[in-house]
Coordinates of C-alpha atoms and ligand atoms in Angstrom, one line a residue:
M921 CA 1.4 8.0 30.4
N922 CA -1.4 8.0 27.9
A923 CA -4.6 8.0 30.0
P924 CA -7.2 5.4 28.7
D925 CA -9.5 8.1 27.5
S926 CA -6.8 10.2 25.8
T927 CA -6.7 10.4 22.0
P928 CA -5.0 7.4 20.5
R929 CA -1.6 7.9 18.8
R930 CA -2.0 7.6 15.0
V931 CA 0.6 5.4 13.3
L932 CA 0.9 5.1 9.6
L933 CA 1.5 1.6 8.0
A934 CA 3.1 2.5 4.7
S935 CA 2.5 -0.4 2.3
R936 CA 0.9 -0.5 -1.2
N937 CA 0.5 -4.2 -1.0
A938 CA -3.0 -4.9 0.4
K939 CA -2.3 -8.4 1.6
K940 CA 0.9 -7.5 3.3
L941 CA -0.8 -4.5 4.8
A942 CA -3.5 -6.8 6.2
E943 CA -0.8 -9.0 7.8
L944 CA 1.0 -6.0 9.3
R945 CA -2.2 -4.6 10.7
R946 CA -3.3 -8.0 12.1
V947 CA 0.0 -8.6 13.9
V948 CA 0.0 -5.1 15.4
D949 CA -3.6 -5.4 16.4
A950 CA -3.0 -8.8 18.0
A951 CA -0.3 -7.3 20.1
G952 CA -3.1 -5.4 21.9
I953 CA -1.2 -2.2 22.4
V954 CA -3.6 0.3 24.0
G955 CA -3.6 3.8 22.6
L956 CA -2.6 3.2 19.0
D957 CA -4.7 4.0 16.0
V958 CA -3.2 2.2 13.0
V959 CA -4.0 3.7 9.6
G960 CA -3.1 2.9 6.0
L961 CA -2.0 5.1 3.2
D962 CA -5.6 5.6 2.2
A963 CA -6.1 7.7 5.4
V964 CA -3.5 10.3 4.6
P965 CA -3.0 12.7 1.6
E966 CA -1.0 11.1 -1.2
Y967 CA 2.7 11.8 -1.2
P968 CA 5.5 10.9 -3.6
E969 CA 7.1 7.6 -2.7
E970 CA 10.8 7.2 -3.1
P971 CA 12.0 4.2 -5.1
E972 CA 13.2 1.2 -3.2
T973 CA 16.8 1.4 -4.3
G974 CA 18.4 -0.1 -1.2
A975 CA 20.7 -3.1 -1.4
T976 CA 19.3 -4.5 1.8
F977 CA 15.8 -5.1 3.3
E978 CA 16.7 -2.8 6.2
E979 CA 17.7 0.1 3.9
N980 CA 14.4 -0.2 1.9
A981 CA 12.3 -0.4 5.0
L982 CA 13.9 2.8 6.2
I983 CA 13.4 4.5 2.9
K984 CA 9.7 3.7 3.1
A985 CA 9.2 4.6 6.7
R986 CA 11.2 7.8 6.5
S987 CA 9.3 9.1 3.5
G988 CA 6.0 8.3 5.2
A989 CA 7.0 10.1 8.5
R990 CA 8.4 13.1 6.7
A991 CA 5.3 13.5 4.4
T992 CA 2.6 13.1 7.1
G993 CA 4.2 14.1 10.4
L994 CA 3.0 10.7 11.8
P995 CA 5.1 7.9 13.1
C996 CA 5.4 5.5 10.2
L997 CA 6.0 1.7 10.1
A998 CA 7.1 0.0 6.9
D999 CA 8.1 -3.5 5.9
D1000 CA 10.5 -4.5 3.2
S1001 CA 10.6 -8.2 2.6
G1002 CA 11.3 -11.0 0.2
L1003 CA 12.4 -14.5 -0.5
S1004 CA 16.1 -15.4 -0.4
V1005 CA 16.7 -18.7 -2.2
D1006 CA 19.9 -20.5 -1.2
A1007 CA 20.6 -22.0 -4.7
L1008 CA 20.2 -18.4 -6.2
N1009 CA 22.7 -16.9 -3.7
G1010 CA 19.9 -15.1 -1.9
M1011 CA 17.9 -13.9 -4.9
P1012 CA 15.2 -12.7 -5.6
G1013 CA 15.9 -10.9 -2.2
V1014 CA 15.1 -7.2 -2.4
L1015 CA 13.9 -7.7 -6.0
S1016 CA 11.2 -10.3 -4.9
A1017 CA 8.2 -8.1 -5.8
R1018 CA 9.4 -7.5 -9.3
W1019 CA 11.4 -10.6 -10.1
S1020 CA 9.6 -11.3 -13.4
G1021 CA 9.8 -7.7 -14.4
R1022 CA 6.2 -7.0 -13.5
H1023 CA 5.8 -5.5 -10.0
G1024 CA 3.4 -7.5 -7.9
D1025 CA 2.6 -10.2 -10.5
D1026 CA 2.8 -13.1 -8.1
A1027 CA 2.0 -15.8 -10.7
A1028 CA 4.7 -14.6 -13.1
N1029 CA 7.2 -14.2 -10.2
N1030 CA 6.5 -17.8 -9.0
E1031 CA 6.8 -19.3 -12.4
L1032 CA 10.1 -17.6 -13.1
L1033 CA 11.5 -18.7 -9.8
L1034 CA 10.4 -22.3 -10.4
S1035 CA 12.0 -22.4 -13.8
Q1036 CA 15.3 -21.0 -12.5
I1037 CA 15.6 -23.7 -9.9
A1038 CA 14.1 -26.6 -11.9
D1039 CA 17.4 -28.5 -11.9
V1040 CA 18.1 -28.0 -8.2
P1041 CA 17.6 -31.2 -6.2
D1042 CA 15.2 -31.4 -3.3
E1043 CA 18.0 -31.4 -0.7
R1044 CA 19.3 -28.0 -2.0
R1045 CA 16.0 -26.2 -2.3
G1046 CA 16.3 -24.3 1.0
A1047 CA 15.2 -20.6 1.3
A1048 CA 14.3 -18.0 3.8
F1049 CA 11.6 -15.4 3.8
V1050 CA 13.0 -12.2 5.3
S1051 CA 11.2 -9.1 6.7
A1052 CA 12.8 -5.9 7.9
C1053 CA 10.4 -3.6 9.6
A1054 CA 11.3 0.0 10.3
L1055 CA 9.5 2.4 12.7
V1056 CA 10.4 6.1 12.2
V1057 CA 9.1 8.7 14.5
P1058 CA 9.1 12.3 13.3
D1059 CA 11.3 13.3 16.2
G1060 CA 14.0 11.3 14.5
T1061 CA 13.9 8.1 16.4
E1062 CA 14.4 5.1 14.1
T1063 CA 14.1 1.4 15.0
V1064 CA 14.8 -1.4 12.5
V1065 CA 14.2 -5.1 13.2
R1066 CA 14.5 -8.2 11.1
G1067 CA 12.7 -11.6 11.1
E1068 CA 13.6 -14.7 9.1
W1069 CA 11.6 -17.8 8.3
R1070 CA 13.4 -20.9 6.9
G1071 CA 11.8 -23.4 4.6
T1072 CA 12.0 -25.3 1.3
I1073 CA 10.8 -24.4 -2.2
L1074 CA 8.4 -26.9 -3.8
R1075 CA 8.2 -27.7 -7.6
E1076 CA 4.6 -26.4 -7.9
G1077 CA 2.3 -24.1 -5.9
L1078 CA -0.2 -25.4 -3.3
G1079 CA -2.7 -23.4 -1.3
A1080 CA -4.7 -20.2 -1.8
N1081 CA -4.0 -18.1 1.4
G1082 CA -1.4 -15.5 1.8
F1083 CA 0.3 -13.9 -1.2
G1084 CA 3.5 -13.7 -3.2
Y1085 CA 5.7 -16.8 -3.0
D1086 CA 3.6 -18.4 -0.2
P1087 CA 2.2 -21.3 -2.4
L1088 CA 5.8 -22.5 -3.1
F1089 CA 7.2 -22.3 0.5
V1090 CA 7.0 -25.1 3.0
P1091 CA 8.2 -23.8 6.4
D1092 CA 10.7 -26.0 8.3
D1093 CA 8.6 -25.6 11.5
A1094 CA 7.0 -28.8 12.8
A1095 CA 3.8 -26.8 13.4
A1096 CA 3.4 -26.3 9.6
A1097 CA 3.3 -30.1 9.2
G1098 CA 4.5 -30.0 5.7
R1099 CA 1.9 -27.5 4.4
T1100 CA 2.9 -24.5 2.4
S1101 CA 2.6 -21.1 3.8
A1102 CA -0.4 -20.6 1.6
E1103 CA -2.1 -23.5 3.3
L1104 CA -1.7 -22.1 6.8
S1105 CA -4.4 -20.0 8.4
A1106 CA -3.7 -16.3 8.9
Q1107 CA -3.1 -16.9 12.6
E1108 CA -0.7 -19.8 11.9
K1109 CA 1.3 -17.8 9.4
D1110 CA 1.5 -14.8 11.8
S1111 CA 2.8 -17.0 14.6
L1112 CA 5.6 -18.4 12.5
S1113 CA 6.4 -15.9 9.8
H1114 CA 9.3 -13.6 9.2
R1115 CA 6.9 -10.6 9.5
G1116 CA 5.4 -11.9 12.8
K1117 CA 9.0 -12.3 14.2
A1118 CA 10.1 -8.9 13.1
L1119 CA 7.0 -7.1 14.4
A1120 CA 7.2 -8.9 17.8
Q1121 CA 10.5 -7.1 18.3
L1122 CA 8.9 -3.7 17.5
V1123 CA 6.2 -4.2 20.2
P1124 CA 8.2 -2.4 22.9
A1125 CA 8.9 0.6 20.6
L1126 CA 5.2 0.8 19.6
A1127 CA 4.1 0.5 23.2
A1128 CA 6.4 3.3 24.2
L1129 CA 5.0 5.4 21.4
A1130 CA 1.4 4.8 22.5
A1131 CA 2.4 5.9 26.0
S1132 CA 4.2 9.0 24.9
D1133 CA 2.7 12.5 24.7
Ligands
LIG1673 O1 6.7 -2.1 -0.8 P1 5.3 -2.3 -0.4 O2 4.4 -1.2 -0.8 O3 5.1 -2.6 1.1 O4 4.7 -3.6 -1.1 P2 5.6 -4.7 -2.0 O5 4.7 -5.8 -2.3 O6 6.3 -3.9 -3.1 O7 6.6 -5.2 -0.9 P3 8.2 -5.3 -1.0 O8 8.8 -4.3 -1.8 O9 8.6 -5.5 0.5 O10 8.4 -6.7 -1.7 C1 8.0 -7.9 -1.0 C2 7.8 -9.0 -1.9 O11 8.4 -10.2 -1.4 C3 7.5 -11.3 -1.4 N1 7.0 -11.6 0.0 C4 7.3 -10.8 1.1 N2 6.7 -11.4 2.2 C5 6.0 -12.4 1.7 C6 5.2 -13.4 2.4 O12 4.8 -13.3 3.6 N3 4.7 -14.4 1.6 C7 5.0 -14.5 0.3 N4 5.7 -13.6 -0.4 C8 6.3 -12.6 0.3 C9 6.3 -10.9 -2.3 O13 6.6 -11.2 -3.6 C10 6.3 -9.4 -2.1 O14 5.7 -8.7 -3.1
LIG1674 MG1 7.8 -2.6 -2.6

């Protein structure tokens, strides 16, 4: 067991998306795991990142977590996530970050998505945010989990919190009370979101890591 005064175990969160990174860090911190020191990519020497070529969120999360663990020798946690729209057969899916052709251009991605489903009636505007989170430990242990968050896509954006497609997404949950994900507080989003649900399943593996030598 890790004695309370022993050196905390460093864990790398491998994301280049500052807002996603903040969510990952918040949820891991809120889990209150004693003995973990969660660091971002700015705390480690730069390493070449492999392209996210996987066909699934799980494959991409593993690509990111494996390359971080291999390059740094640290346990590495990565998220691959996106929005799967029913009327688009699950797209943008793994292409969510670059749907408009410009990686990370949230406004352009949202605008393109809205135009693509402009003719889709309200009752068929269902979608799910999906997050796969992978934890890879340099000894070879790999854990991959998935969380999903169902909701409906609006016809225009509302709210300024969160990131990505949040202004367009009204969660099905009664607790959201018809607000978009960009109108929820950080704590409300974490308690309902795909990322919150995925990370909750990783807490035992993270706790085991913190307690290991
Ligand atoms: O790969 P990293 O470096 O972590 O950062 P990224 O932004 O490229 O992340 P992904 O490849 O996983 O793509 C995720 C995209 O899906 C969308 N997305 C994921 N989670 C979201 C959320 O909670 N709210 C809104 N949009 C989200 C958003 O467009 C993200 O850029
Ligand atoms: Mg990415």
